[in-house]
Short mmCIF file of C-alpha atoms in Angstrom, two decimals:
data_model
loop_
_atom_site.label_atom_id
_atom_site.label_comp_id
_atom_site.label_asym_id
_atom_site.label_seq_id
_atom_site.Cartn_x
_atom_site.Cartn_y
_atom_site.Cartn_z
CA MET E 1 80.88 104.23 92.64
CA LYS E 2 84.06 105.36 93.33
CA THR E 3 86.94 105.51 90.19
CA ASP E 4 89.55 103.34 92.33
CA ALA E 5 89.15 99.46 92.68
CA ILE E 6 90.79 96.75 94.48
CA LEU E 7 90.72 92.92 93.15
CA ILE E 8 91.30 90.89 96.03
CA PHE E 9 92.34 86.92 94.42
CA ILE E 10 91.27 84.68 97.04
CA ARG E 11 91.25 80.61 96.88
CA ASN E 12 88.24 79.07 98.85
CA PRO E 13 89.45 78.06 102.62
CA GLU E 14 89.08 74.63 102.10
CA LEU E 15 91.31 71.19 103.42
CA GLY E 16 93.96 70.23 101.33
CA LYS E 17 93.23 72.30 98.66
CA VAL E 18 95.40 75.75 100.03
CA LYS E 19 99.30 76.38 100.80
CA THR E 20 99.86 72.81 99.40
CA ARG E 21 103.90 73.68 99.42
CA LEU E 22 103.58 74.49 103.03
CA ALA E 23 101.45 71.40 103.85
CA LYS E 24 104.15 69.52 102.87
CA THR E 25 106.43 70.52 106.21
CA ILE E 26 102.96 71.23 108.60
CA GLY E 27 100.45 69.24 107.16
CA ASN E 28 96.87 69.99 105.46
CA GLU E 29 95.12 70.98 108.77
CA LYS E 30 97.88 73.59 110.22
CA ALA E 31 98.17 75.28 106.22
CA LEU E 32 94.46 75.91 106.28
CA VAL E 33 94.77 77.80 109.37
CA VAL E 34 97.69 80.03 107.96
CA TYR E 35 95.67 80.63 105.08
CA ASN E 36 92.98 81.72 107.19
CA ASP E 37 95.19 84.00 109.00
CA LEU E 38 96.55 85.29 105.88
CA LEU E 39 92.80 85.92 104.24
CA LEU E 40 91.98 87.82 107.86
CA HIS E 41 95.36 89.63 107.30
CA THR E 42 94.34 90.67 103.78
CA MET E 43 90.93 91.93 104.90
CA ILE E 44 91.95 93.85 107.61
CA GLU E 45 94.67 95.64 105.45
CA THR E 46 92.16 96.38 102.58
CA HIS E 47 88.85 96.98 104.29
CA LEU E 48 89.70 100.55 105.21
CA ILE E 49 91.10 101.84 101.76
CA ASN E 50 89.25 104.15 100.33
CA CYS E 51 87.92 102.47 97.24
CA ASP E 52 85.84 99.89 96.01
CA LYS E 53 86.68 96.43 96.99
CA PHE E 54 85.80 92.84 94.80
CA VAL E 55 86.71 89.59 96.41
CA PHE E 56 87.25 87.10 93.55
CA TYR E 57 86.51 83.42 94.86
CA ASP E 58 88.17 80.77 92.92
CA THR E 59 85.76 78.24 92.93
CA ALA E 60 82.10 79.36 94.57
CA ILE E 61 80.96 82.38 96.33
CA THR E 62 80.81 82.20 100.27
CA GLU E 63 78.06 84.04 101.96
CA ASN E 64 78.31 85.47 105.51
CA ASP E 65 82.36 84.85 106.01
CA ILE E 66 84.92 87.51 106.71
CA TRP E 67 84.56 89.76 103.43
CA SER E 68 81.80 91.69 104.68
CA GLU E 69 79.07 92.82 102.02
CA GLU E 70 79.07 96.22 103.76
CA TYR E 71 82.80 96.35 102.36
CA TYR E 72 83.33 93.75 99.63
CA GLN E 73 81.67 93.34 96.47
CA LYS E 74 81.96 89.31 95.71
CA LYS E 75 82.68 87.55 92.25
CA LEU E 76 83.62 84.38 91.37
CA GLN E 77 87.20 83.63 89.06
CA THR E 78 87.11 82.72 85.28
CA ASN E 79 87.92 79.05 84.76
CA SER E 80 91.09 79.04 83.33
CA ASP E 81 94.68 79.99 83.80
CA LEU E 82 95.96 82.67 86.30
CA GLY E 83 96.64 85.03 83.71
CA GLN E 84 93.57 84.68 81.99
CA ARG E 85 91.68 84.96 85.21
CA MET E 86 93.37 87.91 86.09
CA HIS E 87 92.63 89.48 82.69
CA ASP E 88 89.21 88.62 83.10
CA ALA E 89 88.80 90.22 86.36
CA PHE E 90 90.32 93.33 85.28
CA GLU E 91 88.14 93.41 82.57
CA ILE E 92 85.31 93.31 84.56
CA LEU E 93 86.15 96.33 86.46
CA PHE E 94 87.03 98.30 83.64
CA GLU E 95 84.20 97.64 81.63
CA MET E 96 82.10 98.93 84.89
CA GLY E 97 83.54 102.12 84.66
CA TYR E 98 87.12 101.96 87.11
CA GLU E 99 89.76 104.05 86.19
CA GLN E 100 92.45 102.66 88.34
CA CYS E 101 92.31 99.02 89.33
CA ILE E 102 94.87 96.93 91.37
CA ILE E 103 94.89 93.33 91.72
CA VAL E 104 96.69 91.79 95.36
CA GLY E 105 97.08 88.07 96.42
CA SER E 106 96.48 86.87 99.44
CA ASP E 107 99.30 85.40 100.37
CA LEU E 108 101.49 87.98 102.03
CA PHE E 109 101.71 88.84 105.86
CA ASP E 110 103.62 91.72 105.39
CA LEU E 111 101.01 93.40 102.86
CA LYS E 112 99.97 96.88 104.38
CA SER E 113 97.45 99.06 103.56
CA SER E 114 100.09 101.74 103.11
CA ILE E 115 101.79 100.02 100.20
CA ILE E 116 98.41 99.80 98.04
CA GLU E 117 97.67 103.15 98.60
CA THR E 118 100.97 104.26 97.43
CA ALA E 119 100.36 102.38 94.42
CA PHE E 120 97.00 104.21 93.83
CA ASP E 121 99.05 107.33 94.14
CA LYS E 122 101.85 106.38 91.90
CA LEU E 123 99.22 105.23 89.05
CA VAL E 124 97.72 108.49 88.77
CA THR E 125 101.30 109.67 86.80
CA HIS E 126 102.32 106.21 85.67
CA ASP E 127 100.86 103.58 83.20
CA VAL E 128 101.53 100.50 85.50
CA ALA E 129 102.27 100.12 89.58
CA ILE E 130 104.00 96.72 90.23
CA GLY E 131 104.61 94.95 93.57
CA PRO E 132 107.54 92.23 93.25
CA ALA E 133 107.33 89.11 95.29
CA GLU E 134 110.59 88.01 96.41
CA ASP E 135 110.10 84.42 94.91
CA GLY E 136 110.35 86.40 91.27
CA GLY E 137 106.61 86.52 91.08
CA TYR E 138 104.45 89.78 91.79
CA TYR E 139 102.04 90.16 94.43
CA LEU E 140 100.50 93.54 93.12
CA LEU E 141 99.58 94.75 90.00
CA GLY E 142 97.78 97.95 89.29
CA LEU E 143 96.63 99.07 85.37
CA LYS E 144 94.79 102.13 84.36
CA LYS E 145 93.50 100.11 81.13
CA PRO E 146 93.20 96.76 79.97
CA ASN E 147 97.06 95.20 78.87
CA PRO E 148 96.06 91.49 77.52
CA LEU E 149 99.29 90.86 76.80
CA LEU E 150 100.69 91.06 80.62
CA PHE E 151 98.49 87.83 81.20
CA LYS E 152 99.53 85.78 78.20
CA ASN E 153 102.68 83.22 78.01
CA LYS E 154 103.70 83.33 81.64
CA ASP E 155 104.91 80.18 83.44
CA TRP E 156 102.75 81.11 86.35
CA GLY E 157 104.06 80.13 89.89
CA THR E 158 107.67 80.25 88.84
CA ASP E 159 110.51 82.25 89.48
CA THR E 160 110.26 84.20 85.57
CA VAL E 161 106.86 86.01 86.01
CA PHE E 162 108.04 89.39 87.30
CA LYS E 163 110.85 89.46 84.96
CA ALA E 164 109.01 88.31 82.09
CA THR E 165 105.80 90.74 82.71
CA MET E 166 108.60 93.69 83.26
CA LYS E 167 109.88 92.79 79.62
CA ASN E 168 106.57 93.08 78.35
CA LEU E 169 106.23 96.45 80.01
CA GLU E 170 109.42 97.84 78.47
CA GLY E 171 108.58 101.77 77.30
CA GLN E 172 105.87 102.22 79.72
CA ASN E 173 106.15 104.41 82.73
CA VAL E 174 105.94 101.47 85.28
CA CYS E 175 106.25 102.22 89.56
CA LEU E 176 107.75 99.62 91.57
CA VAL E 177 106.41 99.20 94.56
CA GLU E 178 108.07 97.07 97.78
CA THR E 179 109.25 94.10 97.19
CA LEU E 180 107.36 91.59 99.56
CA ASN E 181 107.42 87.83 100.96
CA ASP E 182 104.65 85.61 99.34
CA ILE E 183 103.88 82.82 101.52
CA ASP E 184 104.46 79.40 99.52
CA THR E 185 106.43 77.27 101.83
CA PHE E 186 107.76 77.04 105.41
CA ALA E 187 110.85 78.76 104.71
CA ASP E 188 108.70 82.05 103.49
CA LEU E 189 106.74 81.53 106.74
CA LYS E 190 109.78 81.83 108.97
CA ARG E 191 110.69 84.69 107.14
CA SER E 192 107.00 86.63 107.71
CA SER E 193 105.69 88.42 110.48
CA TYR E 194 103.50 85.29 111.61
CA ASN E 195 104.02 83.70 114.97
CA VAL E 196 105.68 80.35 113.61
CA ALA E 197 106.44 79.61 117.42
CA LYS E 198 102.97 79.24 118.15
CA LEU E 199 102.09 77.06 115.12
CA LYS E 200 105.70 75.10 116.04
CA LEU E 201 104.17 74.64 119.90
CA ASP E 202 100.85 73.41 118.39
CA MET E 203 101.69 71.02 116.41
CA LYS E 204 104.13 69.66 119.02
CA GLN E 205 101.28 69.33 121.52
CA GLU E 206 99.27 67.64 118.44
CA ARG E 207 102.28 64.95 118.09
CA LEU E 208 101.96 64.33 121.76
CA LYS E 209 98.56 63.74 122.07
CA LYS E 210 98.91 61.23 119.26
CA MET E 211 101.54 59.45 121.46
CA LEU E 212 99.46 59.22 124.67
#
């Protein structure tokens, strides 16, 4: 067992249950395509990082998916709000003996392995590493010990989360890593590195088929 661990929080990729705000613009089927591409990107960017890796599913652990058990250990998120689920996941890994734990989401085409590796490096000399998201939340949080306060009294999914979290961290040695674009809406998708032009073409072709 290594001393460092990544926690990757994902939603089970099911039609109509992922990227619901994005789906309002592109429909449920395309939203699912985008989310599966997000999962694939997250897997590619994390699987070679030199640490132990854990995937936390939101509803059920899936076998024989893109998360090979050669590289990833699979866990189930607890049944609570996002803050409590993240807190519980950190608790599990700290109880297992890990010394530096970083949680990342699966909603970023701009996520790079180098950003996570930088966060691990910074944790050596800092109490906390955090990656702000452009929407006012955060996409990465690195801790060296449990900190329950960070996961309480937050309006998860709003633009207040990062600011409220930083207030909880006053007086601690905090490292900020790069601010990234978290994909929630079509506007977010257009600002990302995703091939939106191909997605639009596919949508146009589908509409034409329905008209014929």
